[in-house]
PDB file of C-alpha atoms in Angstrom:
ATOM      1  CA  MET A   1       0.000   0.000   0.000  1.00  0.00           C
ATOM      2  CA  THR A   2       2.858   2.327   0.878  1.00  0.00           C
ATOM      3  CA  ASN A   3       4.646   1.623  -2.407  1.00  0.00           C
ATOM      4  CA  VAL A   4       1.460   2.316  -4.388  1.00  0.00           C
ATOM      5  CA  TYR A   5       1.005   5.599  -2.547  1.00  0.00           C
ATOM      6  CA  ARG A   6       4.610   6.599  -3.242  1.00  0.00           C
ATOM      7  CA  ARG A   7       4.250   5.781  -6.932  1.00  0.00           C
ATOM      8  CA  GLN A   8       1.091   7.890  -7.106  1.00  0.00           C
ATOM      9  CA  LYS A   9       2.890  10.801  -5.459  1.00  0.00           C
ATOM     10  CA  LEU A  10       5.806  10.440  -7.876  1.00  0.00           C
ATOM     11  CA  LYS A  11       3.476  10.382 -10.889  1.00  0.00           C
ATOM     12  CA  ARG A  12       1.672  13.458  -9.591  1.00  0.00           C
ATOM     13  CA  LEU A  13       5.016  15.197  -9.064  1.00  0.00           C
ATOM     14  CA  VAL A  14       6.156  14.379 -12.607  1.00  0.00           C
ATOM     15  CA  ARG A  15       2.810  15.395 -14.099  1.00  0.00           C
ATOM     16  CA  ASN A  16       2.910  18.791 -12.342  1.00  0.00           C
ATOM     17  CA  ARG A  17       6.664  19.298 -12.632  1.00  0.00           C
ATOM     18  CA  TRP A  18       6.357  22.624 -14.472  1.00  0.00           C
ATOM     19  CA  LEU A  19       4.164  24.049 -11.751  1.00  0.00           C
ATOM     20  CA  TYR A  20       6.783  23.135  -9.157  1.00  0.00           C
ATOM     21  CA  ILE A  21       9.537  24.599 -11.326  1.00  0.00           C
ATOM     22  CA  MET A  22       7.616  27.884 -11.587  1.00  0.00           C
ATOM     23  CA  LEU A  23       7.149  27.791  -7.818  1.00  0.00           C
ATOM     24  CA  LEU A  24      10.896  27.399  -7.245  1.00  0.00           C
ATOM     25  CA  PRO A  25      12.022  31.069  -7.733  1.00  0.00           C
ATOM     26  CA  GLY A  26       9.449  32.357  -5.253  1.00  0.00           C
ATOM     27  CA  LEU A  27      10.326  29.613  -2.787  1.00  0.00           C
ATOM     28  CA  LEU A  28      14.047  30.388  -3.060  1.00  0.00           C
ATOM     29  CA  TYR A  29      13.344  34.090  -2.576  1.00  0.00           C
ATOM     30  CA  PHE A  30      11.553  33.499   0.721  1.00  0.00           C
ATOM     31  CA  ILE A  31      14.160  31.017   1.938  1.00  0.00           C
ATOM     32  CA  ILE A  32      17.149  33.223   1.101  1.00  0.00           C
ATOM     33  CA  PHE A  33      15.780  36.657   1.965  1.00  0.00           C
ATOM     34  CA  LYS A  34      13.159  35.880   4.638  1.00  0.00           C
ATOM     35  CA  TYR A  35      14.061  32.719   6.546  1.00  0.00           C
ATOM     36  CA  VAL A  36      17.876  32.612   6.436  1.00  0.00           C
ATOM     37  CA  PRO A  37      18.211  36.195   7.802  1.00  0.00           C
ATOM     38  CA  MET A  38      16.091  35.183  10.802  1.00  0.00           C
ATOM     39  CA  TYR A  39      19.269  33.700  12.244  1.00  0.00           C
ATOM     40  CA  GLY A  40      20.389  37.292  12.747  1.00  0.00           C
ATOM     41  CA  VAL A  41      17.638  37.756  15.352  1.00  0.00           C
ATOM     42  CA  LEU A  42      20.110  36.265  17.846  1.00  0.00           C
ATOM     43  CA  LEU A  43      21.984  39.553  17.564  1.00  0.00           C
ATOM     44  CA  ALA A  44      19.338  41.081  19.839  1.00  0.00           C
ATOM     45  CA  PHE A  45      20.522  38.805  22.670  1.00  0.00           C
ATOM     46  CA  LYS A  46      24.235  39.444  22.184  1.00  0.00           C
ATOM     47  CA  ASN A  47      26.581  42.377  22.697  1.00  0.00           C
ATOM     48  CA  TYR A  48      27.782  42.328  19.111  1.00  0.00           C
ATOM     49  CA  GLN A  49      31.361  43.432  18.520  1.00  0.00           C
ATOM     50  CA  PRO A  50      32.481  43.457  14.863  1.00  0.00           C
ATOM     51  CA  PHE A  51      36.032  42.395  15.670  1.00  0.00           C
ATOM     52  CA  LEU A  52      34.750  39.379  17.650  1.00  0.00           C
ATOM     53  CA  GLY A  53      32.226  38.320  15.037  1.00  0.00           C
ATOM     54  CA  PHE A  54      28.669  37.074  15.367  1.00  0.00           C
ATOM     55  CA  VAL A  55      29.460  33.773  17.098  1.00  0.00           C
ATOM     56  CA  ASP A  56      32.060  34.956  19.623  1.00  0.00           C
ATOM     57  CA  SER A  57      30.258  38.112  20.744  1.00  0.00           C
ATOM     58  CA  GLU A  58      29.091  38.084  24.376  1.00  0.00           C
ATOM     59  CA  TRP A  59      25.639  36.675  25.129  1.00  0.00           C
ATOM     60  CA  VAL A  60      23.707  39.223  27.224  1.00  0.00           C
ATOM     61  CA  GLY A  61      20.173  37.809  27.163  1.00  0.00           C
ATOM     62  CA  MET A  62      17.413  40.386  27.668  1.00  0.00           C
ATOM     63  CA  LYS A  63      19.746  43.275  28.487  1.00  0.00           C
ATOM     64  CA  HIS A  64      18.922  45.291  25.351  1.00  0.00           C
ATOM     65  CA  PHE A  65      15.188  44.791  25.831  1.00  0.00           C
ATOM     66  CA  ASP A  66      15.410  45.943  29.458  1.00  0.00           C
ATOM     67  CA  ARG A  67      17.304  49.027  28.318  1.00  0.00           C
ATOM     68  CA  PHE A  68      14.768  49.763  25.582  1.00  0.00           C
ATOM     69  CA  PHE A  69      11.649  49.299  27.713  1.00  0.00           C
ATOM     70  CA  GLY A  70      13.199  51.272  30.564  1.00  0.00           C
ATOM     71  CA  ASP A  71      14.104  54.221  28.359  1.00  0.00           C
ATOM     72  CA  PRO A  72      11.591  57.120  28.665  1.00  0.00           C
ATOM     73  CA  LEU A  73      11.984  57.544  24.910  1.00  0.00           C
ATOM     74  CA  PHE A  74      10.229  54.173  24.435  1.00  0.00           C
ATOM     75  CA  TRP A  75       6.803  55.584  25.305  1.00  0.00           C
ATOM     76  CA  ARG A  76       7.238  58.531  22.956  1.00  0.00           C
ATOM     77  CA  LEU A  77       8.279  56.219  20.118  1.00  0.00           C
ATOM     78  CA  LEU A  78       5.376  53.874  20.867  1.00  0.00           C
ATOM     79  CA  LYS A  79       2.862  56.740  20.910  1.00  0.00           C
ATOM     80  CA  ASN A  80       4.172  58.344  17.711  1.00  0.00           C
ATOM     81  CA  THR A  81       4.277  55.018  15.863  1.00  0.00           C
ATOM     82  CA  PHE A  82       0.818  53.940  17.019  1.00  0.00           C
ATOM     83  CA  VAL A  83      -0.763  57.301  16.158  1.00  0.00           C
ATOM     84  CA  LEU A  84       0.708  57.328  12.634  1.00  0.00           C
ATOM     85  CA  ALA A  85      -0.264  53.674  12.137  1.00  0.00           C
ATOM     86  CA  ALA A  86      -3.805  54.385  13.367  1.00  0.00           C
ATOM     87  CA  TYR A  87      -4.050  57.335  10.961  1.00  0.00           C
ATOM     88  CA  ASN A  88      -3.092  55.028   8.106  1.00  0.00           C
ATOM     89  CA  ILE A  89      -5.705  52.458   9.100  1.00  0.00           C
ATOM     90  CA  LEU A  90      -8.501  54.984   9.675  1.00  0.00           C
ATOM     91  CA  PHE A  91      -7.910  57.381   6.805  1.00  0.00           C
ATOM     92  CA  PHE A  92      -5.856  55.542   4.184  1.00  0.00           C
ATOM     93  CA  PHE A  93      -7.139  51.952   4.269  1.00  0.00           C
ATOM     94  CA  PRO A  94     -10.775  52.787   3.294  1.00  0.00           C
ATOM     95  CA  LEU A  95      -9.738  55.057   0.402  1.00  0.00           C
ATOM     96  CA  PRO A  96      -8.736  52.333  -2.121  1.00  0.00           C
ATOM     97  CA  ILE A  97     -12.053  50.584  -1.387  1.00  0.00           C
ATOM     98  CA  ILE A  98     -14.050  53.773  -1.975  1.00  0.00           C
ATOM     99  CA  LEU A  99     -12.107  54.632  -5.129  1.00  0.00           C
ATOM    100  CA  ALA A 100     -12.518  51.084  -6.481  1.00  0.00           C
ATOM    101  CA  LEU A 101     -16.272  51.268  -5.877  1.00  0.00           C
ATOM    102  CA  LEU A 102     -16.454  54.608  -7.689  1.00  0.00           C
ATOM    103  CA  LEU A 103     -14.394  53.340 -10.631  1.00  0.00           C
ATOM    104  CA  ASN A 104     -16.584  50.259 -10.812  1.00  0.00           C
ATOM    105  CA  GLU A 105     -19.621  52.499 -11.381  1.00  0.00           C
ATOM    106  CA  LEU A 106     -18.121  54.154 -14.470  1.00  0.00           C
ATOM    107  CA  ARG A 107     -19.641  52.944 -17.710  1.00  0.00           C
ATOM    108  CA  SER A 108     -17.134  54.522 -20.100  1.00  0.00           C
ATOM    109  CA  GLN A 109     -14.162  52.133 -20.251  1.00  0.00           C
ATOM    110  CA  THR A 110     -11.946  54.765 -21.876  1.00  0.00           C
ATOM    111  CA  TYR A 111     -12.622  57.273 -19.116  1.00  0.00           C
ATOM    112  CA  LYS A 112     -12.199  54.558 -16.476  1.00  0.00           C
ATOM    113  CA  LYS A 113      -8.797  53.463 -17.822  1.00  0.00           C
ATOM    114  CA  TRP A 114      -7.625  57.070 -18.063  1.00  0.00           C
ATOM    115  CA  ILE A 115      -8.521  57.729 -14.410  1.00  0.00           C
ATOM    116  CA  GLN A 116      -6.858  54.469 -13.338  1.00  0.00           C
ATOM    117  CA  THR A 117      -3.657  55.449 -15.124  1.00  0.00           C
ATOM    118  CA  MET A 118      -3.623  58.870 -13.500  1.00  0.00           C
ATOM    119  CA  VAL A 119      -4.140  57.543  -9.967  1.00  0.00           C
ATOM    120  CA  TYR A 120      -1.544  54.772 -10.450  1.00  0.00           C
ATOM    121  CA  ILE A 121       1.265  57.171 -11.432  1.00  0.00           C
ATOM    122  CA  PRO A 122       2.147  58.477  -7.906  1.00  0.00           C
ATOM    123  CA  HIS A 123       2.909  54.915  -6.754  1.00  0.00           C
ATOM    124  CA  PHE A 124       5.927  54.796  -9.074  1.00  0.00           C
ATOM    125  CA  MET A 125       7.432  57.994  -7.677  1.00  0.00           C
ATOM    126  CA  SER A 126      10.067  57.660  -4.966  1.00  0.00           C
ATOM    127  CA  TRP A 127       9.506  59.209  -1.558  1.00  0.00           C
ATOM    128  CA  VAL A 128      12.246  61.709  -2.368  1.00  0.00           C
ATOM    129  CA  VAL A 129      10.094  63.040  -5.214  1.00  0.00           C
ATOM    130  CA  ILE A 130       6.907  63.022  -3.107  1.00  0.00           C
ATOM    131  CA  VAL A 131       8.551  64.923  -0.248  1.00  0.00           C
ATOM    132  CA  SER A 132      10.139  67.354  -2.725  1.00  0.00           C
ATOM    133  CA  ILE A 133       6.684  68.113  -4.133  1.00  0.00           C
ATOM    134  CA  ALA A 134       5.403  68.702  -0.580  1.00  0.00           C
ATOM    135  CA  TYR A 135       8.275  71.122   0.040  1.00  0.00           C
ATOM    136  CA  LEU A 136       7.574  72.868  -3.257  1.00  0.00           C
ATOM    137  CA  PHE A 137       3.980  73.528  -2.209  1.00  0.00           C
ATOM    138  CA  PHE A 138       4.249  74.096   1.539  1.00  0.00           C
ATOM    139  CA  THR A 139       7.673  75.520   2.365  1.00  0.00           C
ATOM    140  CA  THR A 140       7.606  78.956   3.951  1.00  0.00           C
ATOM    141  CA  GLU A 141      10.006  80.561   1.491  1.00  0.00           C
ATOM    142  CA  GLY A 142       8.610  80.322  -2.032  1.00  0.00           C
ATOM    143  CA  GLY A 143       6.030  77.590  -1.384  1.00  0.00           C
ATOM    144  CA  LEU A 144       3.002  77.884  -3.654  1.00  0.00           C
ATOM    145  CA  ILE A 145       0.463  77.597  -0.830  1.00  0.00           C
ATOM    146  CA  ASN A 146       2.211  80.091   1.430  1.00  0.00           C
ATOM    147  CA  GLU A 147       2.735  82.515  -1.439  1.00  0.00           C
ATOM    148  CA  ALA A 148      -0.988  82.312  -2.219  1.00  0.00           C
ATOM    149  CA  ILE A 149      -1.821  82.960   1.445  1.00  0.00           C
ATOM    150  CA  ALA A 150       0.569  85.919   1.523  1.00  0.00           C
ATOM    151  CA  SER A 151      -0.866  87.357  -1.708  1.00  0.00           C
ATOM    152  CA  MET A 152      -4.310  87.421  -0.084  1.00  0.00           C
ATOM    153  CA  GLY A 153      -2.959  89.322   2.899  1.00  0.00           C
ATOM    154  CA  GLY A 154      -2.625  86.354   5.249  1.00  0.00           C
ATOM    155  CA  GLU A 155       0.330  85.285   7.346  1.00  0.00           C
ATOM    156  CA  LYS A 156       2.512  82.450   6.115  1.00  0.00           C
ATOM    157  CA  ILE A 157       2.119  79.155   7.961  1.00  0.00           C
ATOM    158  CA  GLN A 158       5.120  77.006   8.848  1.00  0.00           C
ATOM    159  CA  PHE A 159       3.532  73.767   7.697  1.00  0.00           C
ATOM    160  CA  LEU A 160       6.747  71.728   7.468  1.00  0.00           C
ATOM    161  CA  LEU A 161       8.184  72.926  10.773  1.00  0.00           C
ATOM    162  CA  SER A 162       5.025  72.639  12.861  1.00  0.00           C
ATOM    163  CA  PRO A 163       4.563  69.455  14.973  1.00  0.00           C
ATOM    164  CA  GLY A 164       0.799  69.856  14.604  1.00  0.00           C
ATOM    165  CA  TRP A 165       0.958  69.438  10.835  1.00  0.00           C
ATOM    166  CA  PHE A 166       3.470  66.579  10.712  1.00  0.00           C
ATOM    167  CA  ARG A 167       1.084  63.626  11.004  1.00  0.00           C
ATOM    168  CA  THR A 168      -1.355  65.234   8.585  1.00  0.00           C
ATOM    169  CA  PHE A 169       1.381  65.543   5.973  1.00  0.00           C
ATOM    170  CA  ILE A 170       2.637  61.986   6.487  1.00  0.00           C
ATOM    171  CA  THR A 171      -0.851  60.492   6.151  1.00  0.00           C
ATOM    172  CA  GLY A 172      -1.795  62.774   3.256  1.00  0.00           C
ATOM    173  CA  GLU A 173       1.330  61.838   1.288  1.00  0.00           C
ATOM    174  CA  VAL A 174       0.628  58.133   1.786  1.00  0.00           C
ATOM    175  CA  MET A 175      -2.979  58.623   0.673  1.00  0.00           C
ATOM    176  CA  TRP A 176      -1.935  60.482  -2.485  1.00  0.00           C
ATOM    177  CA  LYS A 177       0.849  58.061  -3.382  1.00  0.00           C
ATOM    178  CA  GLU A 178      -0.755  54.674  -2.687  1.00  0.00           C
ATOM    179  CA  THR A 179      -4.552  55.026  -2.967  1.00  0.00           C
ATOM    180  CA  GLY A 180      -4.653  54.385  -6.716  1.00  0.00           C
ATOM    181  CA  TRP A 181      -2.341  51.400  -6.539  1.00  0.00           C
ATOM    182  CA  GLY A 182      -4.367  49.932  -3.691  1.00  0.00           C
ATOM    183  CA  THR A 183      -7.472  49.754  -5.878  1.00  0.00           C
ATOM    184  CA  ILE A 184      -6.029  46.983  -8.079  1.00  0.00           C
ATOM    185  CA  ILE A 185      -6.941  44.094  -5.772  1.00  0.00           C
ATOM    186  CA  PHE A 186     -10.403  45.508  -5.013  1.00  0.00           C
ATOM    187  CA  LEU A 187     -11.156  46.083  -8.700  1.00  0.00           C
ATOM    188  CA  ALA A 188     -10.161  42.462  -9.368  1.00  0.00           C
ATOM    189  CA  ALA A 189     -12.519  41.332  -6.611  1.00  0.00           C
ATOM    190  CA  LEU A 190     -15.322  43.487  -8.011  1.00  0.00           C
ATOM    191  CA  ALA A 191     -14.822  41.969 -11.449  1.00  0.00           C
ATOM    192  CA  GLY A 192     -15.766  38.591  -9.963  1.00  0.00           C
ATOM    193  CA  VAL A 193     -19.195  39.692  -8.696  1.00  0.00           C
ATOM    194  CA  ASP A 194     -22.014  37.860 -10.465  1.00  0.00           C
ATOM    195  CA  THR A 195     -23.821  40.406 -12.694  1.00  0.00           C
ATOM    196  CA  GLN A 196     -27.040  38.371 -12.472  1.00  0.00           C
ATOM    197  CA  GLN A 197     -27.381  39.512  -8.864  1.00  0.00           C
ATOM    198  CA  TYR A 198     -27.497  43.138 -10.026  1.00  0.00           C
ATOM    199  CA  GLU A 199     -30.101  42.283 -12.657  1.00  0.00           C
ATOM    200  CA  ALA A 200     -32.260  40.519 -10.080  1.00  0.00           C
ATOM    201  CA  ALA A 201     -31.896  43.461  -7.696  1.00  0.00           C
ATOM    202  CA  ARG A 202     -32.931  45.947 -10.395  1.00  0.00           C
ATOM    203  CA  ILE A 203     -36.018  43.845 -11.150  1.00  0.00           C
ATOM    204  CA  ASP A 204     -36.879  44.005  -7.436  1.00  0.00           C
ATOM    205  CA  GLY A 205     -36.586  47.785  -7.572  1.00  0.00           C
ATOM    206  CA  ALA A 206     -33.227  48.211  -5.833  1.00  0.00           C
ATOM    207  CA  GLY A 207     -31.341  51.417  -6.680  1.00  0.00           C
ATOM    208  CA  ARG A 208     -27.590  51.830  -7.049  1.00  0.00           C
ATOM    209  CA  MET A 209     -26.981  52.435  -3.345  1.00  0.00           C
ATOM    210  CA  ARG A 210     -28.964  49.371  -2.295  1.00  0.00           C
ATOM    211  CA  GLN A 211     -27.114  47.247  -4.856  1.00  0.00           C
ATOM    212  CA  LEU A 212     -23.837  48.595  -3.509  1.00  0.00           C
ATOM    213  CA  TRP A 213     -24.758  47.870   0.096  1.00  0.00           C
ATOM    214  CA  HIS A 214     -26.398  44.453  -0.344  1.00  0.00           C
ATOM    215  CA  ILE A 215     -24.426  42.965  -3.255  1.00  0.00           C
ATOM    216  CA  THR A 216     -21.123  44.714  -3.958  1.00  0.00           C
ATOM    217  CA  LEU A 217     -19.792  45.184  -0.432  1.00  0.00           C
ATOM    218  CA  PRO A 218     -20.706  41.659   0.785  1.00  0.00           C
ATOM    219  CA  ALA A 219     -19.027  40.233  -2.335  1.00  0.00           C
ATOM    220  CA  ILE A 220     -15.675  41.876  -1.538  1.00  0.00           C
ATOM    221  CA  ARG A 221     -15.949  41.656   2.248  1.00  0.00           C
ATOM    222  CA  SER A 222     -13.566  38.693   2.520  1.00  0.00           C
ATOM    223  CA  THR A 223     -10.980  40.557   0.420  1.00  0.00           C
ATOM    224  CA  ILE A 224     -11.287  43.598   2.685  1.00  0.00           C
ATOM    225  CA  VAL A 225     -10.837  41.470   5.810  1.00  0.00           C
ATOM    226  CA  ILE A 226      -7.766  39.656   4.458  1.00  0.00           C
ATOM    227  CA  LEU A 227      -6.080  42.891   3.411  1.00  0.00           C
ATOM    228  CA  LEU A 228      -6.906  44.460   6.768  1.00  0.00           C
ATOM    229  CA  ILE A 229      -5.277  41.521   8.568  1.00  0.00           C
ATOM    230  CA  LEU A 230      -2.174  41.855   6.408  1.00  0.00           C
ATOM    231  CA  ARG A 231      -2.146  45.596   7.016  1.00  0.00           C
ATOM    232  CA  LEU A 232      -2.259  45.036  10.774  1.00  0.00           C
ATOM    233  CA  GLY A 233       0.751  42.736  10.429  1.00  0.00           C
ATOM    234  CA  ASN A 234       2.690  45.789   9.262  1.00  0.00           C
ATOM    235  CA  PHE A 235       0.972  48.081  11.748  1.00  0.00           C
ATOM    236  CA  LEU A 236       4.208  49.436  13.241  1.00  0.00           C
ATOM    237  CA  ASP A 237       5.930  49.780   9.852  1.00  0.00           C
ATOM    238  CA  THR A 238       5.175  53.429   9.329  1.00  0.00           C
ATOM    239  CA  GLY A 239       7.817  53.799   6.631  1.00  0.00           C
ATOM    240  CA  PHE A 240      11.373  54.918   7.253  1.00  0.00           C
ATOM    241  CA  GLU A 241      12.260  56.880   4.131  1.00  0.00           C
ATOM    242  CA  GLN A 242       9.242  59.173   4.080  1.00  0.00           C
ATOM    243  CA  ILE A 243       9.397  60.053   7.771  1.00  0.00           C
ATOM    244  CA  TRP A 244      13.173  60.480   7.743  1.00  0.00           C
ATOM    245  CA  LEU A 245      12.897  62.968   4.883  1.00  0.00           C
ATOM    246  CA  MET A 246      10.127  64.916   6.636  1.00  0.00           C
ATOM    247  CA  LEU A 247      11.842  65.048  10.051  1.00  0.00           C
ATOM    248  CA  ASN A 248      13.494  68.184  11.357  1.00  0.00           C
ATOM    249  CA  PRO A 249      14.483  69.393  14.858  1.00  0.00           C
ATOM    250  CA  LEU A 250      11.141  71.161  15.359  1.00  0.00           C
ATOM    251  CA  ASN A 251       8.820  68.221  14.588  1.00  0.00           C
ATOM    252  CA  ARG A 252      10.990  65.372  15.925  1.00  0.00           C
ATOM    253  CA  GLU A 253       8.954  65.254  19.127  1.00  0.00           C
ATOM    254  CA  VAL A 254       5.953  63.869  17.223  1.00  0.00           C
ATOM    255  CA  GLY A 255       7.795  62.425  14.213  1.00  0.00           C
ATOM    256  CA  GLU A 256      10.379  60.074  15.733  1.00  0.00           C
ATOM    257  CA  VAL A 257       9.189  56.473  15.281  1.00  0.00           C
ATOM    258  CA  PHE A 258      10.701  53.021  15.694  1.00  0.00           C
ATOM    259  CA  ASP A 259      12.018  52.914  12.121  1.00  0.00           C
ATOM    260  CA  THR A 260      13.936  56.184  12.369  1.00  0.00           C
ATOM    261  CA  TYR A 261      15.144  55.305  15.870  1.00  0.00           C
ATOM    262  CA  VAL A 262      16.544  51.980  14.647  1.00  0.00           C
ATOM    263  CA  TYR A 263      18.412  53.782  11.888  1.00  0.00           C
ATOM    264  CA  ALA A 264      19.775  56.439  14.244  1.00  0.00           C
ATOM    265  CA  THR A 265      20.978  53.949  16.853  1.00  0.00           C
ATOM    266  CA  GLY A 266      21.907  51.001  14.647  1.00  0.00           C
ATOM    267  CA  ILE A 267      23.549  52.664  11.652  1.00  0.00           C
ATOM    268  CA  SER A 268      24.594  56.098  12.847  1.00  0.00           C
ATOM    269  CA  GLN A 269      25.754  55.073  16.334  1.00  0.00           C
ATOM    270  CA  GLY A 270      26.772  51.486  15.577  1.00  0.00           C
ATOM    271  CA  GLU A 271      24.601  49.861  18.285  1.00  0.00           C
ATOM    272  CA  TYR A 272      23.686  46.862  16.156  1.00  0.00           C
ATOM    273  CA  SER A 273      22.451  44.578  18.929  1.00  0.00           C
ATOM    274  CA  TYR A 274      20.278  47.251  20.520  1.00  0.00           C
ATOM    275  CA  SER A 275      18.679  48.256  17.230  1.00  0.00           C
ATOM    276  CA  THR A 276      18.066  44.580  16.419  1.00  0.00           C
ATOM    277  CA  ALA A 277      16.213  44.243  19.727  1.00  0.00           C
ATOM    278  CA  VAL A 278      14.004  47.206  18.791  1.00  0.00           C
ATOM    279  CA  GLY A 279      13.309  45.676  15.370  1.00  0.00           C
ATOM    280  CA  LEU A 280      12.485  42.314  16.958  1.00  0.00           C
ATOM    281  CA  PHE A 281       9.994  44.005  19.283  1.00  0.00           C
ATOM    282  CA  LYS A 282       8.255  45.494  16.238  1.00  0.00           C
ATOM    283  CA  SER A 283       8.099  42.102  14.546  1.00  0.00           C
ATOM    284  CA  VAL A 284       6.626  40.402  17.619  1.00  0.00           C
ATOM    285  CA  VAL A 285       3.919  43.073  17.904  1.00  0.00           C
ATOM    286  CA  GLY A 286       3.087  42.616  14.214  1.00  0.00           C
ATOM    287  CA  LEU A 287       2.877  38.832  14.670  1.00  0.00           C
ATOM    288  CA  VAL A 288       0.523  39.204  17.637  1.00  0.00           C
ATOM    289  CA  LEU A 289      -1.691  41.601  15.678  1.00  0.00           C
ATOM    290  CA  VAL A 290      -1.883  39.189  12.724  1.00  0.00           C
ATOM    291  CA  PHE A 291      -2.902  36.231  14.884  1.00  0.00           C
ATOM    292  CA  GLY A 292      -5.291  38.362  16.942  1.00  0.00           C
ATOM    293  CA  SER A 293      -7.039  39.928  13.953  1.00  0.00           C
ATOM    294  CA  ASN A 294      -7.177  36.555  12.183  1.00  0.00           C
ATOM    295  CA  PHE A 295      -8.791  35.000  15.282  1.00  0.00           C
ATOM    296  CA  LEU A 296     -11.386  37.782  15.454  1.00  0.00           C
ATOM    297  CA  ALA A 297     -12.099  37.479  11.727  1.00  0.00           C
ATOM    298  CA  LYS A 298     -12.849  33.782  12.109  1.00  0.00           C
ATOM    299  CA  ARG A 299     -15.004  34.436  15.146  1.00  0.00           C
ATOM    300  CA  PHE A 300     -17.138  36.754  13.014  1.00  0.00           C
ATOM    301  CA  GLY A 301     -17.488  34.171  10.249  1.00  0.00           C
ATOM    302  CA  GLU A 302     -14.751  35.302   7.839  1.00  0.00           C
ATOM    303  CA  GLU A 303     -12.114  33.041   6.334  1.00  0.00           C
ATOM    304  CA  GLY A 304      -9.009  34.820   7.602  1.00  0.00           C
ATOM    305  CA  ILE A 305      -5.529  33.980   6.324  1.00  0.00           C
ATOM    306  CA  LEU A 306      -4.501  31.084   8.599  1.00  0.00           C
TER     307      LEU A 306
END
């Protein structure tokens, strides 16, 4: 019986060999760039010295975590990171869904494709370009917005230097850059909705809003839940490059997050073990959020990702 089962498995493997070959590059990518580097997590429990090497560096256990959690700066970093992450969830995450629903209502395919192209373009710009555009519009000296305010007799506003405007700018830049690109998955999900349901709803007298609420949204609900779970997994990843470019001495109080702190301590100051401990803390929080949100999704009848 065992030999028959093995022969069947071998035949199935040979029959689907091209599928496994196509799977190989992706599998190698995750092994090489995702799983092998996990060995470096041990750095968080060592006092790494470059001249001693990874293996011979002193094992210090939870010393770096105790230092991090005991630092008053920890609570400021945690607050800033959580607030920015919450802004992204509350204000950015729904936008691709809304835009996809609006695009789905367009009947002119030419007009629809033109709008899609226009909203996709910002995704391909680097954060350096995005931040440069923000400076061009909002800087105090020569910024288009401030010059317009001054021309109307108003007083120029220090948008880029004000702590009160920092989070608004960070969230707004993310919304402008990524909203269009985020619609791709939702538009694909909307394309799979059975059109006969809309026809039946129209016969029953349902208008566009009722069709949207009772047919469209339930059809893409599982997609929304899965993407929300994945988003929560990266909850503390607020983005290093964008925030680093927007930081200055006057807004650092509200702008310093875990990503910029890791760079400042790990790269600039050479505290590799300490910065690894901070990064590991972020990863553990993300893992907990993924499992927690997946558990809640299943409790409410959704499929989840695990």
